[in-house]
């Protein structure tokens, strides 16, 4: 695997590959790689000739400086996992390679920016679109692979691709879970053994809602879910919503796809999870 740290190195390398007709698959990450990330690499490996993974802990998408500071960065272990997964290129730039001083960025993505995660993490999706735009501009991927784990992020990036007419196909990959149901996340390393037990209420409740979806109305399902999560010690719910999979507004009979999304603090760690109900 090639390990590159500058935009110039990466775009030169990819230009040469592209000129031979190779297709490029891209998996942007913040590192601390787990099985969820690796499934994205494997999917890219299946669908594209060259697989590029970026590891960049993007400061502009963090609204909590402590969260940024304590974000795990086990780069040696990450490199080994990427090599085993058959990744061709790792792009791991320093912050000053991606941001030259005080840049301005604003993309009008409408209400998607302010719903759900957006309401609890102001500015988060501006930071996400800012860095994903920059990365797409350097990598110029044919396909980019994102996890359903960050469902709203996928919708936001998709909106950016539509608005700016970016020539990339986005692929959403399913959520990878631990055997007990906990959605894999780089932040799970921060959970104490007790937190780890309490955190299971999130996936368990999503699964219950999925099981009962269709048999009970959305309002009742949501109330039951909120009650179950609020009963769990050590868990502080930010939101549990059952939404239209496209608009992310509360779902109704006309919603072709329906998704239940949850965010909560478990101990000091904020976790998100979701399940597609329809
Ligand atoms: P992150 O490193 O958290 O920015 O995540 C990088 C990519 O991996 C994003 O597209 C995430 O949605 C995806 N991802 C994170 N966790 C999982 C998971 N448990 N299963 C599948 N994809 C995931």
XYZ file of C-alpha atoms and ligand atoms in Angstrom:
301
model
C 0.000 0.000 0.000
C 1.182 3.486 -0.824
C 1.050 5.909 2.071
C 0.859 9.558 0.931
C 0.549 12.763 2.906
C 0.391 15.552 0.320
C -2.349 16.503 -2.158
C 0.213 16.758 -4.930
C 1.602 13.241 -4.405
C -1.899 11.815 -4.342
C -3.269 13.603 -7.383
C -0.144 12.793 -9.426
C -0.359 9.135 -8.529
C -4.076 8.945 -9.298
C -3.753 10.867 -12.543
C -1.325 8.231 -13.811
C -3.698 5.438 -12.772
C -6.688 7.171 -14.327
C -4.851 7.600 -17.624
C -4.614 3.806 -17.888
C -8.403 3.586 -17.544
C -8.430 2.499 -13.894
C -11.531 3.367 -11.869
C -11.059 4.904 -8.444
C -12.993 3.986 -5.305
C -12.699 6.261 -2.274
C -13.380 5.640 1.417
C -13.026 8.766 3.576
C -12.504 8.050 7.291
C -11.189 9.607 10.463
C -9.183 6.480 11.290
C -9.298 4.290 14.409
C -10.488 1.716 11.919
C -12.850 -1.101 12.847
C -14.710 -3.795 10.935
C -17.288 -1.220 9.750
C -14.634 0.795 7.940
C -13.111 -2.381 6.531
C -16.426 -3.429 4.948
C -16.346 -0.126 3.017
C -12.807 -0.859 1.828
C -13.849 -4.363 0.784
C -16.848 -3.049 -1.132
C -14.632 -0.499 -2.902
C -12.144 -3.299 -3.646
C -14.953 -5.284 -5.344
C -16.256 -2.372 -7.395
C -13.174 -0.350 -8.373
C -9.633 -0.866 -9.690
C -7.848 1.446 -7.263
C -8.960 1.839 -3.646
C -8.055 5.027 -1.809
C -8.722 5.470 1.912
C -8.220 8.778 3.653
C -7.562 9.099 7.360
C -8.073 12.682 8.423
C -9.516 13.821 11.724
C -11.198 16.896 10.313
C -11.154 19.726 12.890
C -13.902 21.775 11.185
C -16.579 19.135 11.815
C -15.998 18.956 15.579
C -18.080 21.326 17.637
C -16.650 19.981 20.909
C -12.887 20.664 21.243
C -12.564 17.896 23.865
C -14.079 15.368 21.458
C -11.499 16.399 18.831
C -8.631 16.221 21.298
C -9.490 12.758 22.592
C -10.394 11.283 19.200
C -8.393 7.990 18.953
C -5.493 7.983 16.422
C -3.894 4.505 16.299
C -2.220 5.056 12.907
C 0.105 2.008 12.958
C -2.758 -0.411 13.617
C -4.850 1.368 10.951
C -2.118 0.932 8.332
C -1.946 -2.780 9.070
C -5.730 -3.182 8.766
C -5.790 -1.308 5.451
C -2.968 -3.438 4.056
C -4.796 -6.611 5.035
C -8.011 -5.331 3.441
C -6.247 -4.737 0.114
C -6.329 -0.945 0.123
C -4.025 0.548 -2.552
C -3.458 4.045 -1.224
C -3.694 5.655 2.196
C -3.991 9.449 2.194
C -3.121 10.714 5.672
C -2.458 14.461 5.391
C -1.564 16.806 8.255
C -4.130 19.536 9.035
C -2.113 22.286 7.301
C -2.113 20.273 4.065
C -5.921 20.371 4.005
C -6.489 23.871 5.426
C -4.447 26.910 4.540
C -5.271 29.318 7.355
C -8.691 30.812 8.003
C -10.834 29.551 5.157
C -14.477 30.420 4.668
C -16.942 27.728 3.624
C -20.681 27.716 3.420
C -22.825 25.419 1.318
C -26.571 26.000 1.351
C -27.918 22.489 1.863
C -31.269 23.540 3.321
C -32.932 21.981 6.337
C -30.955 18.737 6.197
C -28.200 20.707 7.886
C -30.265 21.636 10.935
C -32.377 18.540 11.621
C -31.443 15.698 14.030
C -27.613 15.660 14.330
C -27.506 19.186 12.940
C -29.577 20.489 15.859
C -27.212 18.955 18.417
C -23.965 19.658 16.532
C -24.251 23.150 15.032
C -21.876 23.631 12.096
C -21.061 19.913 11.907
C -22.377 19.365 8.396
C -20.699 22.505 7.066
C -17.417 20.992 8.287
C -18.306 17.634 6.760
C -19.192 19.083 3.344
C -16.099 21.305 3.451
C -13.708 18.402 3.940
C -15.537 15.922 1.692
C -15.574 18.512 -1.108
C -11.813 19.014 -0.720
C -11.152 15.261 -0.639
C -13.360 14.610 -3.693
C -11.536 17.405 -5.498
C -8.150 15.768 -4.873
C -9.144 12.103 -5.358
C -11.756 12.626 -8.106
C -13.264 9.214 -7.330
C -15.635 7.348 -9.627
C -17.366 5.977 -6.518
C -17.240 6.980 -2.869
C -18.307 4.591 -0.120
C -20.048 5.765 3.052
C -21.682 3.927 5.949
C -25.395 3.883 6.737
C -24.175 4.359 10.334
C -23.998 8.099 9.535
C -27.303 8.129 7.666
C -27.815 11.882 7.754
C -24.209 12.465 6.668
C -24.864 10.326 3.604
C -27.947 12.406 2.755
C -25.998 15.647 3.255
C -23.094 14.526 1.044
C -25.605 13.284 -1.523
C -27.238 16.720 -1.515
C -23.849 18.376 -2.054
C -23.124 16.039 -4.973
C -26.488 16.980 -6.543
C -26.130 20.719 -5.925
C -22.567 20.969 -7.234
C -23.114 18.298 -9.907
C -20.044 16.395 -8.761
C -19.176 13.455 -11.031
C -19.109 10.771 -8.335
C -21.450 7.909 -7.456
C -22.145 7.503 -3.744
C -22.585 4.022 -2.298
C -24.223 3.443 1.103
C -22.939 0.365 2.968
C -24.824 -1.371 5.829
C -24.023 -0.866 9.506
C -21.526 -3.329 10.926
C -22.359 -4.368 14.502
C -20.710 -6.193 17.381
C -22.221 -9.641 18.046
C -24.440 -8.166 20.782
C -25.834 -5.491 18.428
C -23.756 -2.432 19.358
C -23.001 -0.448 16.196
C -19.255 -0.341 15.636
C -17.780 3.115 16.182
C -14.320 4.542 16.731
C -15.725 6.201 19.856
C -16.693 2.849 21.448
C -13.149 2.618 22.898
C -14.149 5.414 25.280
C -16.988 3.342 26.803
C -16.327 1.908 30.270
C -17.465 -1.712 30.772
C -20.615 -0.373 32.473
C -21.281 2.118 29.621
C -20.756 -0.695 27.139
C -23.652 -2.602 28.742
C -25.954 0.427 28.912
C -25.169 1.350 25.281
C -26.929 -1.813 24.112
C -30.269 -0.150 24.832
C -29.843 1.818 21.588
C -29.592 -1.087 19.137
C -32.047 -3.159 21.195
C -34.661 -0.404 21.052
C -34.123 0.170 17.330
C -34.621 -3.546 16.748
C -37.822 -3.557 18.832
C -39.169 -0.641 16.827
C -38.296 -2.454 13.626
C -40.068 -5.602 14.842
C -43.225 -3.661 15.710
C -43.178 -1.331 12.720
C -46.484 -1.653 10.866
C -48.284 -3.127 13.877
C -48.267 0.111 15.893
C -48.400 3.760 14.799
C -45.219 5.821 14.567
C -46.143 8.079 17.480
C -46.651 5.104 19.823
C -43.455 3.408 18.628
C -41.477 6.558 19.293
C -43.001 7.021 22.769
C -42.158 3.424 23.697
C -38.611 3.813 22.413
C -38.042 7.067 24.298
C -39.394 5.505 27.502
C -37.158 2.433 27.142
C -34.032 4.527 26.561
C -34.820 6.986 29.351
C -35.220 4.036 31.744
C -31.648 2.868 31.058
C -29.171 4.177 33.657
C -26.174 6.147 32.390
C -27.871 7.011 29.100
C -28.917 10.549 28.215
C -31.076 10.655 25.098
C -30.565 13.449 22.557
C -33.232 12.250 20.140
C -35.083 9.203 18.904
C -36.978 9.896 15.678
C -38.804 7.856 13.075
C -38.382 9.783 9.862
C -38.908 9.768 6.135
C -35.677 8.370 4.699
C -35.393 11.181 2.140
C -36.636 14.354 3.863
C -35.673 13.303 7.430
C -38.973 14.805 8.599
C -41.278 12.676 10.763
C -42.458 9.794 8.579
C -46.038 9.481 7.375
C -48.064 7.081 5.209
C -46.539 8.574 2.054
C -42.946 7.890 3.128
C -41.453 5.381 0.711
C -38.519 4.747 3.035
C -38.634 5.068 6.816
C -35.648 5.188 9.157
C -35.438 5.229 12.951
C -32.481 7.292 14.183
C -31.133 7.674 17.690
C -28.413 9.710 19.393
C -27.530 9.541 23.074
C -24.734 10.155 25.507
C -23.654 6.977 27.231
C -21.435 8.022 30.115
C -19.242 10.688 28.508
C -19.461 9.246 25.011
C -21.997 10.380 22.436
C -23.221 7.545 20.203
C -25.497 7.427 17.165
C -27.274 4.492 15.560
C -30.150 3.867 13.171
C -32.196 1.178 11.474
C -34.039 1.242 8.170
C -37.640 0.220 8.928
C -38.909 0.326 5.355
P -15.632 7.860 10.492
O -14.229 7.355 10.566
O -16.402 7.703 11.765
O -15.716 9.250 9.899
O -16.392 6.919 9.476
C -15.912 6.742 8.163
C -16.938 6.002 7.356
O -17.177 4.728 7.943
C -18.292 6.711 7.321
O -18.841 6.610 6.016
C -19.097 5.947 8.323
O -20.488 5.979 8.094
C -18.562 4.541 8.131
N -18.830 3.740 9.321
C -18.584 4.069 10.613
N -19.015 3.108 11.446
C -19.564 2.141 10.659
C -20.201 0.884 10.924
N -20.373 0.425 12.151
N -20.614 0.145 9.863
C -20.458 0.614 8.600
N -19.869 1.784 8.286
C -19.438 2.546 9.296
